[in-house]
XYZ file of C-alpha atoms in Angstrom:
318
model
C 14.366 10.731 -24.553
C 10.976 9.038 -23.217
C 10.503 8.722 -19.247
C 7.678 6.691 -17.982
C 6.315 7.892 -14.556
C 5.048 5.049 -12.347
C 3.996 7.005 -9.511
C 2.595 10.483 -8.864
C 4.933 13.050 -7.566
C 5.276 16.802 -7.188
C 4.006 18.387 -10.733
C 7.214 20.317 -11.028
C 8.787 17.151 -12.271
C 7.210 16.769 -15.418
C 6.893 20.448 -16.049
C 10.629 20.993 -15.908
C 11.493 17.580 -17.457
C 9.116 18.632 -20.440
C 10.799 22.037 -20.560
C 14.208 20.401 -20.766
C 12.898 18.416 -23.973
C 11.859 15.267 -22.486
C 9.019 13.228 -23.407
C 6.896 12.066 -20.178
C 4.303 9.564 -20.168
C 2.398 8.569 -16.886
C 0.761 5.290 -15.844
C 0.211 4.844 -12.423
C -2.617 1.976 -12.438
C -1.108 -0.697 -14.907
C 0.299 -3.963 -13.355
C 3.624 -4.659 -13.267
C 3.516 -7.061 -16.172
C 1.761 -4.544 -18.189
C 4.649 -2.185 -17.837
C 6.906 -4.809 -18.323
C 5.527 -5.268 -21.636
C 5.980 -1.778 -22.916
C 9.210 -0.945 -20.962
C 11.498 -1.461 -23.913
C 9.969 1.796 -25.616
C 11.332 4.180 -22.483
C 14.762 5.651 -21.896
C 14.003 6.207 -18.027
C 11.548 5.277 -15.603
C 10.543 7.443 -12.360
C 9.059 5.821 -9.333
C 8.948 5.708 -5.518
C 8.267 2.078 -4.586
C 5.497 0.723 -6.459
C 6.898 -2.449 -7.200
C 10.140 -4.256 -7.345
C 12.586 -3.490 -10.429
C 13.950 -7.060 -10.773
C 16.350 -8.711 -13.457
C 13.275 -9.871 -15.423
C 11.991 -6.320 -15.745
C 15.491 -4.964 -16.495
C 16.162 -7.453 -19.187
C 12.716 -6.371 -20.649
C 13.851 -2.578 -20.658
C 16.326 -3.048 -23.244
C 16.545 0.956 -23.958
C 16.741 1.813 -20.418
C 19.241 4.377 -19.367
C 18.181 5.427 -15.904
C 15.979 4.762 -12.866
C 15.048 7.522 -11.068
C 13.696 6.728 -7.311
C 11.964 9.510 -5.635
C 13.157 8.673 -2.127
C 16.464 7.463 -0.506
C 16.414 3.925 -0.374
C 16.944 1.656 -3.683
C 16.608 -1.805 -2.001
C 13.291 -2.542 -4.405
C 15.858 -2.329 -7.336
C 18.519 -5.021 -8.256
C 21.175 -2.272 -8.121
C 24.190 -4.707 -9.154
C 22.276 -6.058 -12.272
C 21.149 -2.697 -13.327
C 24.647 -1.255 -13.071
C 25.951 -4.310 -15.194
C 23.404 -3.127 -17.607
C 24.955 0.376 -17.766
C 21.545 1.804 -16.071
C 22.261 5.028 -13.883
C 20.651 4.846 -10.579
C 19.301 7.780 -9.147
C 17.772 8.498 -5.692
C 17.126 11.532 -3.631
C 18.218 11.360 -0.088
C 18.911 15.161 -0.083
C 15.105 15.831 -0.789
C 13.578 14.416 2.587
C 16.656 14.465 5.091
C 15.449 17.481 6.703
C 11.784 16.123 7.242
C 13.340 12.730 8.765
C 15.649 14.795 10.983
C 12.544 16.705 12.106
C 10.295 13.687 12.452
C 12.776 11.888 14.384
C 13.307 14.666 16.863
C 9.513 14.988 17.173
C 9.058 11.386 18.322
C 11.926 11.363 20.994
C 10.814 14.459 22.692
C 7.194 13.257 22.511
C 8.415 9.880 23.905
C 10.428 11.561 26.870
C 7.329 14.260 27.727
C 4.799 11.520 27.249
C 2.732 13.740 24.888
C 0.717 10.943 23.340
C -0.482 9.306 26.437
C -1.151 12.690 28.191
C -3.076 13.845 25.345
C -5.280 11.119 25.276
C -5.825 10.987 28.953
C -7.109 14.770 28.903
C -9.193 14.047 26.107
C -10.813 11.254 28.209
C -11.189 13.712 31.169
C -8.083 12.380 33.216
C -5.824 15.137 34.476
C -2.792 13.065 35.860
C 0.350 15.214 36.288
C 2.467 13.243 38.306
C 1.985 10.321 36.189
C 3.127 12.166 33.080
C 6.277 13.600 34.603
C 8.685 13.739 31.740
C 12.629 13.627 31.370
C 14.729 15.788 29.533
C 16.939 15.166 26.610
C 19.634 17.421 28.259
C 22.510 15.384 29.495
C 21.704 12.361 27.582
C 23.762 10.445 25.304
C 22.048 10.040 22.037
C 23.409 7.152 19.529
C 22.697 7.394 15.751
C 23.277 3.951 13.832
C 23.997 4.903 10.023
C 25.596 8.242 9.624
C 24.510 9.499 5.940
C 22.098 11.925 4.785
C 19.362 10.934 7.443
C 21.711 10.792 10.480
C 23.294 13.772 9.610
C 20.296 15.283 9.445
C 19.057 14.113 12.808
C 22.182 15.212 14.674
C 22.037 18.870 13.184
C 18.948 18.907 14.888
C 20.379 18.076 18.311
C 22.767 21.183 18.100
C 20.387 23.171 20.628
C 20.612 20.348 23.261
C 23.313 19.637 25.696
C 23.699 16.117 24.683
C 26.690 14.178 23.588
C 26.026 12.489 20.114
C 27.709 9.426 18.951
C 27.578 7.806 15.578
C 28.088 4.019 14.427
C 28.594 3.273 10.563
C 30.495 0.787 8.711
C 32.247 3.509 6.806
C 35.085 5.060 8.174
C 35.834 8.771 9.276
C 32.031 9.895 8.899
C 31.848 11.769 12.312
C 31.779 15.738 12.023
C 31.263 18.533 14.527
C 28.022 17.225 15.332
C 28.574 13.636 15.991
C 31.506 11.790 17.268
C 32.225 8.486 15.533
C 32.390 5.567 18.025
C 33.287 1.817 18.095
C 30.196 -0.407 18.455
C 31.643 -1.375 21.957
C 31.655 2.479 22.827
C 28.392 3.034 21.318
C 26.437 0.214 23.329
C 28.429 1.347 26.540
C 27.285 4.810 26.393
C 23.958 5.667 24.742
C 20.846 6.271 26.237
C 19.015 7.039 22.770
C 19.262 4.883 19.634
C 18.026 6.112 16.442
C 18.090 4.094 13.186
C 19.184 5.596 9.881
C 20.283 2.951 7.828
C 19.363 1.805 4.695
C 17.783 -1.975 4.086
C 20.771 -4.416 3.247
C 21.648 -8.011 3.930
C 23.764 -6.481 7.172
C 20.581 -4.253 8.440
C 17.872 -6.752 8.072
C 17.056 -7.924 11.576
C 19.785 -6.146 13.059
C 18.120 -4.892 15.965
C 17.402 -8.218 17.636
C 17.987 -9.745 21.273
C 21.287 -10.282 20.951
C 22.368 -6.702 19.779
C 19.931 -5.095 22.347
C 21.169 -7.253 25.305
C 24.770 -5.805 24.305
C 23.800 -2.545 25.742
C 24.972 -1.667 29.036
C 21.811 0.789 29.792
C 18.298 0.480 29.224
C 17.781 2.571 26.166
C 14.942 4.440 23.933
C 14.610 3.367 20.334
C 13.475 5.507 17.285
C 13.361 3.823 13.984
C 12.675 6.111 10.867
C 14.855 3.872 8.478
C 13.452 0.484 7.442
C 11.146 -1.668 9.349
C 12.893 -4.932 8.671
C 15.580 -3.717 10.496
C 13.927 -4.569 13.773
C 12.703 -7.929 14.637
C 9.494 -6.585 16.257
C 9.246 -9.613 18.685
C 12.485 -8.981 20.124
C 11.651 -5.302 20.438
C 8.392 -6.421 22.409
C 10.521 -8.790 24.862
C 12.801 -5.746 25.516
C 10.204 -3.502 26.190
C 8.426 -6.088 28.429
C 11.542 -6.414 30.405
C 12.442 -2.531 30.451
C 15.629 -2.940 28.726
C 14.179 -0.535 25.984
C 12.540 2.231 27.609
C 10.172 3.206 24.691
C 10.190 3.282 20.829
C 9.092 5.607 18.286
C 8.470 3.742 15.188
C 7.818 5.206 11.820
C 8.193 2.154 10.001
C 7.372 -1.594 10.548
C 8.971 -5.033 9.624
C 5.226 -5.950 8.380
C 5.298 -3.282 5.594
C 4.872 -4.500 1.971
C 7.846 -3.657 -0.371
C 5.726 -0.652 -1.503
C 5.472 0.748 1.818
C 1.607 1.619 1.253
C 0.122 -1.341 3.301
C 0.660 -3.500 6.138
C -1.898 -6.271 6.393
C -4.193 -7.659 4.273
C -7.649 -8.082 5.161
C -9.654 -11.664 5.534
C -12.307 -11.040 2.853
C -14.787 -13.572 4.390
C -14.699 -11.644 7.862
C -13.564 -8.257 6.752
C -11.010 -8.211 9.884
C -7.284 -7.914 9.455
C -4.925 -10.440 11.063
C -2.889 -8.676 13.684
C 0.403 -10.232 14.830
C 0.502 -10.533 18.443
C 3.691 -8.548 18.709
C 2.279 -5.680 16.663
C -0.711 -5.582 18.922
C 1.429 -5.168 21.899
C 2.975 -2.158 20.199
C -0.711 -0.711 19.587
C -1.664 -1.021 23.272
C 1.829 0.332 24.787
C 1.876 3.649 26.124
C 5.577 4.174 25.761
C 5.308 3.518 21.834
C 4.982 6.069 19.226
C 3.700 4.741 15.767
C 3.469 6.724 12.254
C 2.976 5.249 9.010
C 6.035 5.491 7.133
C 5.752 9.483 7.126
C 9.028 10.617 8.531
C 10.241 11.983 5.190
C 6.764 12.879 3.789
C 6.186 16.384 4.269
C 4.771 19.224 2.047
C 8.394 20.498 1.365
C 9.888 17.080 1.011
C 7.599 16.348 -1.675
C 8.730 19.505 -3.843
C 12.621 18.820 -2.796
C 12.417 15.208 -3.830
C 11.054 15.782 -7.266
C 13.546 18.691 -7.737
C 16.576 16.448 -6.805
C 15.433 14.024 -9.357
C 15.126 16.679 -11.859
C 18.442 18.171 -11.295
C 20.153 14.644 -11.240
C 18.684 13.841 -14.426
C 19.600 17.438 -16.039
C 23.166 16.738 -14.938
C 23.390 13.155 -16.349
C 21.608 13.352 -19.342
C 21.246 16.976 -20.798
């Protein structure tokens, strides 16, 4: 079987697949059109999020048996059409869930203790102790929306804190020893922190909007290490201005391109990047922490993700 690799990954992937008898070809630069023209020659493809795998691409992939996505989400793949064509979809949420859990906790503790703000001030010669008095996580209620691999990894990290953990999910009976499953009404009544761990689906796009935010009884902190399009940025900004949202940790943004590699295109005439007003507010806010979609992007997760894909290909096709 011939596999086409469309994104670079940990070297163990190609090494181990070669040892298993697969023929591996790499193409990290050709256009989608060029890949589409030759995809009929391959039994499998492995990618991260380089481009969308749509119906036209799948129709050209007449011999394709599997798609390996080195990550958790499959929103850039027309999954229903692929499955109708008998193509096996392989993802690797197990590979970066621990990294996401740690990053989420890091963002939350940094917000509570004003670490980014204090660090910047000290570097500028300011020593503002009272202004940087933090709050403690103990005693709070942490709410997790989406209780799959990522949500469970985060709840596991909370074991060492004296907190109540609630989870809300469209699936039933997903709660465990680390989180009690709650109705949406109970969730919105009790939580102090909301952490998103949902995939990108029609149900989750624009999920966090003014109407949703205003249903919460308390003001709360928001962490999003899931998908940027789940949060309506202008509504988040309104809630930050009003104090309904006390602070936000955002590893993902609704402005991200489908590849997750870029935000905004530069104006070629002025070499300036056009910045949406809402995003500029986030940049200027001292109670907002931003990172470039790297919650699951660690040295360890790079290896784990590759190994997970190899193991699943081995189980299904060896």
